[in-house]
GROMACS .gro file of C-alpha atoms in nm:
model
  170
    1GLY     CA    1  -9.764   8.655   8.724
    2THR     CA    2  -9.481   8.358   8.734
    3ALA     CA    3  -9.315   8.281   9.032
    4ARG     CA    4  -8.916   8.275   9.009
    5ALA     CA    5  -8.682   8.054   9.111
    6MET     CA    6  -8.572   7.985   9.437
    7THR     CA    7  -8.193   7.911   9.588
    8LEU     CA    8  -8.173   7.631   9.820
    9ALA     CA    9  -8.113   7.891  10.091
   10GLU     CA   10  -8.467   8.039  10.020
   11LEU     CA   11  -8.621   7.717   9.994
   12GLN     CA   12  -8.469   7.640  10.357
   13ARG     CA   13  -8.583   7.957  10.517
   14LEU     CA   14  -8.943   7.909  10.384
   15MET     CA   15  -9.013   7.517  10.520
   16GLN     CA   16  -8.827   7.628  10.870
   17SER     CA   17  -9.077   7.904  10.861
   18HIS     CA   18  -9.354   7.650  10.929
   19PRO     CA   19  -9.217   7.334  11.099
   20ALA     CA   20  -9.466   7.064  11.042
   21ARG     CA   21  -9.478   6.889  11.425
   22ALA     CA   22  -9.645   6.558  11.334
   23VAL     CA   23  -9.812   6.477  10.921
   24ALA     CA   24  -9.987   6.157  10.838
   25PHE     CA   25  -9.820   5.983  10.545
   26ASP     CA   26  -9.871   5.718  10.307
   27GLU     CA   27  -9.626   5.489  10.140
   28VAL     CA   28  -9.563   5.234   9.893
   29ARG     CA   29  -9.234   5.020   9.871
   30GLU     CA   30  -9.172   4.928   9.510
   31SER     CA   31  -8.879   4.603   9.519
   32PRO     CA   32  -8.798   4.386   9.161
   33TRP     CA   33  -8.794   4.105   9.445
   34LEU     CA   34  -9.211   4.203   9.504
   35ALA     CA   35  -9.507   4.091   9.344
   36THR     CA   36  -9.700   4.354   9.467
   37PRO     CA   37  -9.575   4.640   9.638
   38LEU     CA   38  -9.570   4.696   9.994
   39GLN     CA   39  -9.793   4.995  10.124
   40SER     CA   40  -9.831   5.125  10.500
   41GLN     CA   41  -9.962   5.462  10.633
   42GLY     CA   42  -9.906   5.631  10.985
   43THR     CA   43  -9.759   5.952  11.094
   44LEU     CA   44  -9.416   6.113  11.075
   45SER     CA   45  -9.344   6.359  11.368
   46SER     CA   46  -8.983   6.519  11.398
   47GLY     CA   47  -8.775   6.774  11.631
   48ARG     CA   48  -8.435   6.904  11.628
   49GLU     CA   49  -8.219   6.612  11.659
   50TRP     CA   50  -8.510   6.264  11.583
   51LEU     CA   51  -8.713   6.142  11.359
   52GLU     CA   52  -9.011   5.914  11.402
   53LYS     CA   53  -9.232   5.717  11.208
   54HIS     CA   54  -9.511   5.599  11.354
   55VAL     CA   55  -9.659   5.294  11.111
   56SER     CA   56 -10.038   5.215  11.174
   57SER     CA   57 -10.098   4.967  10.934
   58PRO     CA   58 -10.068   4.708  10.799
   59ARG     CA   59  -9.886   4.648  11.141
   60GLU     CA   60  -9.852   4.871  11.439
   61GLU     CA   61  -9.443   5.008  11.449
   62THR     CA   62  -9.223   5.287  11.527
   63TRP     CA   63  -8.879   5.394  11.348
   64ARG     CA   64  -8.711   5.607  11.572
   65LEU     CA   65  -8.391   5.800  11.401
   66TRP     CA   66  -8.170   5.992  11.654
   67PRO     CA   67  -7.844   6.104  11.547
   68ASP     CA   68  -7.622   5.801  11.655
   69ARG     CA   69  -7.909   5.539  11.621
   70MET     CA   70  -8.230   5.390  11.484
   71GLU     CA   71  -8.479   5.246  11.688
   72TRP     CA   72  -8.700   4.994  11.612
   73VAL     CA   73  -9.023   5.006  11.905
   74GLY     CA   74  -9.276   4.769  11.927
   75PRO     CA   75  -9.661   4.772  11.983
   76ASP     CA   76  -9.615   4.748  12.344
   77GLY     CA   77  -9.395   5.061  12.321
   78ALA     CA   78  -9.082   4.913  12.414
   79VAL     CA   79  -8.733   4.971  12.246
   80SER     CA   80  -8.709   4.608  12.093
   81LYS     CA   81  -8.393   4.692  11.829
   82GLN     CA   82  -8.123   4.867  11.776
   83VAL     CA   83  -7.878   4.992  11.502
   84LYS     CA   84  -7.579   5.229  11.599
   85PHE     CA   85  -7.492   5.412  11.263
   86SER     CA   86  -7.108   5.385  11.334
   87ALA     CA   87  -7.166   4.977  11.265
   88ALA     CA   88  -7.384   5.085  10.945
   89PRO     CA   89  -7.297   5.440  10.813
   90ALA     CA   90  -7.462   5.415  10.452
   91LEU     CA   91  -7.804   5.357  10.714
   92GLY     CA   92  -7.670   5.630  10.923
   93ALA     CA   93  -7.613   5.872  10.614
   94LEU     CA   94  -7.959   5.793  10.498
   95ALA     CA   95  -8.132   5.814  10.849
   96ASP     CA   96  -7.927   6.173  10.855
   97THR     CA   97  -8.071   6.276  10.501
   98LEU     CA   98  -8.418   6.222  10.606
   99ARG     CA   99  -8.389   6.427  10.926
  100ARG     CA  100  -8.241   6.724  10.781
  101ALA     CA  101  -8.513   6.696  10.457
  102VAL     CA  102  -8.791   6.668  10.706
  103ALA     CA  103  -8.664   6.940  10.933
  104GLY     CA  104  -8.571   7.158  10.577
  105ASP     CA  105  -8.207   7.177  10.661
  106LEU     CA  106  -8.152   7.152  10.280
  107VAL     CA  107  -7.808   7.390  10.262
  108GLY     CA  108  -7.658   7.114  10.504
  109LEU     CA  109  -7.691   6.870  10.285
  110GLU     CA  110  -7.494   7.029   9.993
  111ARG     CA  111  -7.181   6.824  10.169
  112ASP     CA  112  -7.307   6.486  10.084
  113PHE     CA  113  -7.507   6.573   9.758
  114ARG     CA  114  -7.539   6.723   9.458
  115ILE     CA  115  -7.869   6.910   9.465
  116GLN     CA  116  -8.089   7.028   9.189
  117LEU     CA  117  -8.360   7.234   9.267
  118GLY     CA  118  -8.666   7.304   9.031
  119GLY     CA  119  -8.952   7.473   9.010
  120ASP     CA  120  -9.052   7.775   9.193
  121GLU     CA  121  -9.214   7.840   9.533
  122ARG     CA  122  -9.529   7.739   9.419
  123LEU     CA  123  -9.418   7.394   9.312
  124TRP     CA  124  -9.056   7.232   9.341
  125THR     CA  125  -8.880   6.943   9.365
  126VAL     CA  126  -8.509   6.890   9.533
  127HIS     CA  127  -8.334   6.615   9.344
  128LEU     CA  128  -8.015   6.484   9.535
  129GLU     CA  129  -7.768   6.227   9.421
  130PRO     CA  130  -7.509   6.153   9.685
  131ARG     CA  131  -7.134   6.279   9.651
  132ALA     CA  132  -6.923   6.007   9.874
  133ALA     CA  133  -6.927   5.643   9.703
  134GLU     CA  134  -7.025   5.491  10.032
  135LEU     CA  135  -7.371   5.620  10.013
  136ALA     CA  136  -7.381   5.614   9.655
  137ARG     CA  137  -7.336   5.202   9.633
  138HIS     CA  138  -7.681   5.173   9.834
  139LEU     CA  139  -7.860   5.498   9.727
  140ASP     CA  140  -7.893   5.617   9.346
  141HIS     CA  141  -8.119   5.918   9.447
  142LEU     CA  142  -8.368   6.116   9.650
  143GLU     CA  143  -8.660   6.329   9.517
  144LEU     CA  144  -8.816   6.625   9.774
  145GLN     CA  145  -9.136   6.738   9.602
  146GLY     CA  146  -9.324   7.030   9.783
  147THR     CA  147  -9.556   7.340   9.761
  148GLY     CA  148  -9.445   7.651   9.988
  149ALA     CA  149  -9.317   7.578  10.304
  150ARG     CA  150  -9.456   7.187  10.288
  151LEU     CA  151  -9.237   6.910  10.164
  152GLN     CA  152  -9.500   6.674  10.033
  153VAL     CA  153  -9.384   6.361   9.875
  154ILE     CA  154  -9.013   6.178   9.960
  155ILE     CA  155  -8.895   5.953   9.706
  156ILE     CA  156  -8.611   5.719   9.743
  157VAL     CA  157  -8.440   5.529   9.452
  158GLU     CA  158  -8.187   5.259   9.550
  159ARG     CA  159  -7.907   5.125   9.362
  160SER     CA  160  -8.117   4.776   9.372
  161GLY     CA  161  -8.378   4.874   9.212
  162GLU     CA  162  -8.589   4.894   9.523
  163ARG     CA  163  -8.798   5.243   9.519
  164THR     CA  164  -9.028   5.437   9.839
  165THR     CA  165  -9.271   5.666   9.778
  166THR     CA  166  -9.393   5.845  10.051
  167ARG     CA  167  -9.657   6.099  10.068
  168LEU     CA  168  -9.693   6.358  10.363
  169HIS     CA  169 -10.063   6.514  10.410
  170HIS     CA  170 -10.038   6.841  10.577
   0.00000   0.00000   0.00000
């Protein structure tokens, strides 16, 4: 039979019923200014208040997103750079969105985005378009794709024409 369409709240419950702690990812960043796409891979881990992206190739580095800041951790494990979101609100909004998306906190994103949900619980897409001018200046849209409780693809399309596609391997 055909699966029926879901509401955002139902998808949120589904995703939060199977929280993923750490998943392997590969990422492709395409840009009008790059001759060839940049590829990277690593592990994405998350908790209630943080999201950590550990890149293992092409070079080792770790990005940690907290509610108020982003940290860059070098191969030696020391925090070598941090950006406070109070000084970079658009980056903060994007970081918050990614943190919530991975955590399955989709209903909370309705404040900042116009959301279109497509598909059914076997195969779904969530299209997020920023409401706030501040974010819309930098971000064209985000798309999340998944099957069942699992988020599988995150696509970030920036106004500049850059596009980042992150695939999660559960």
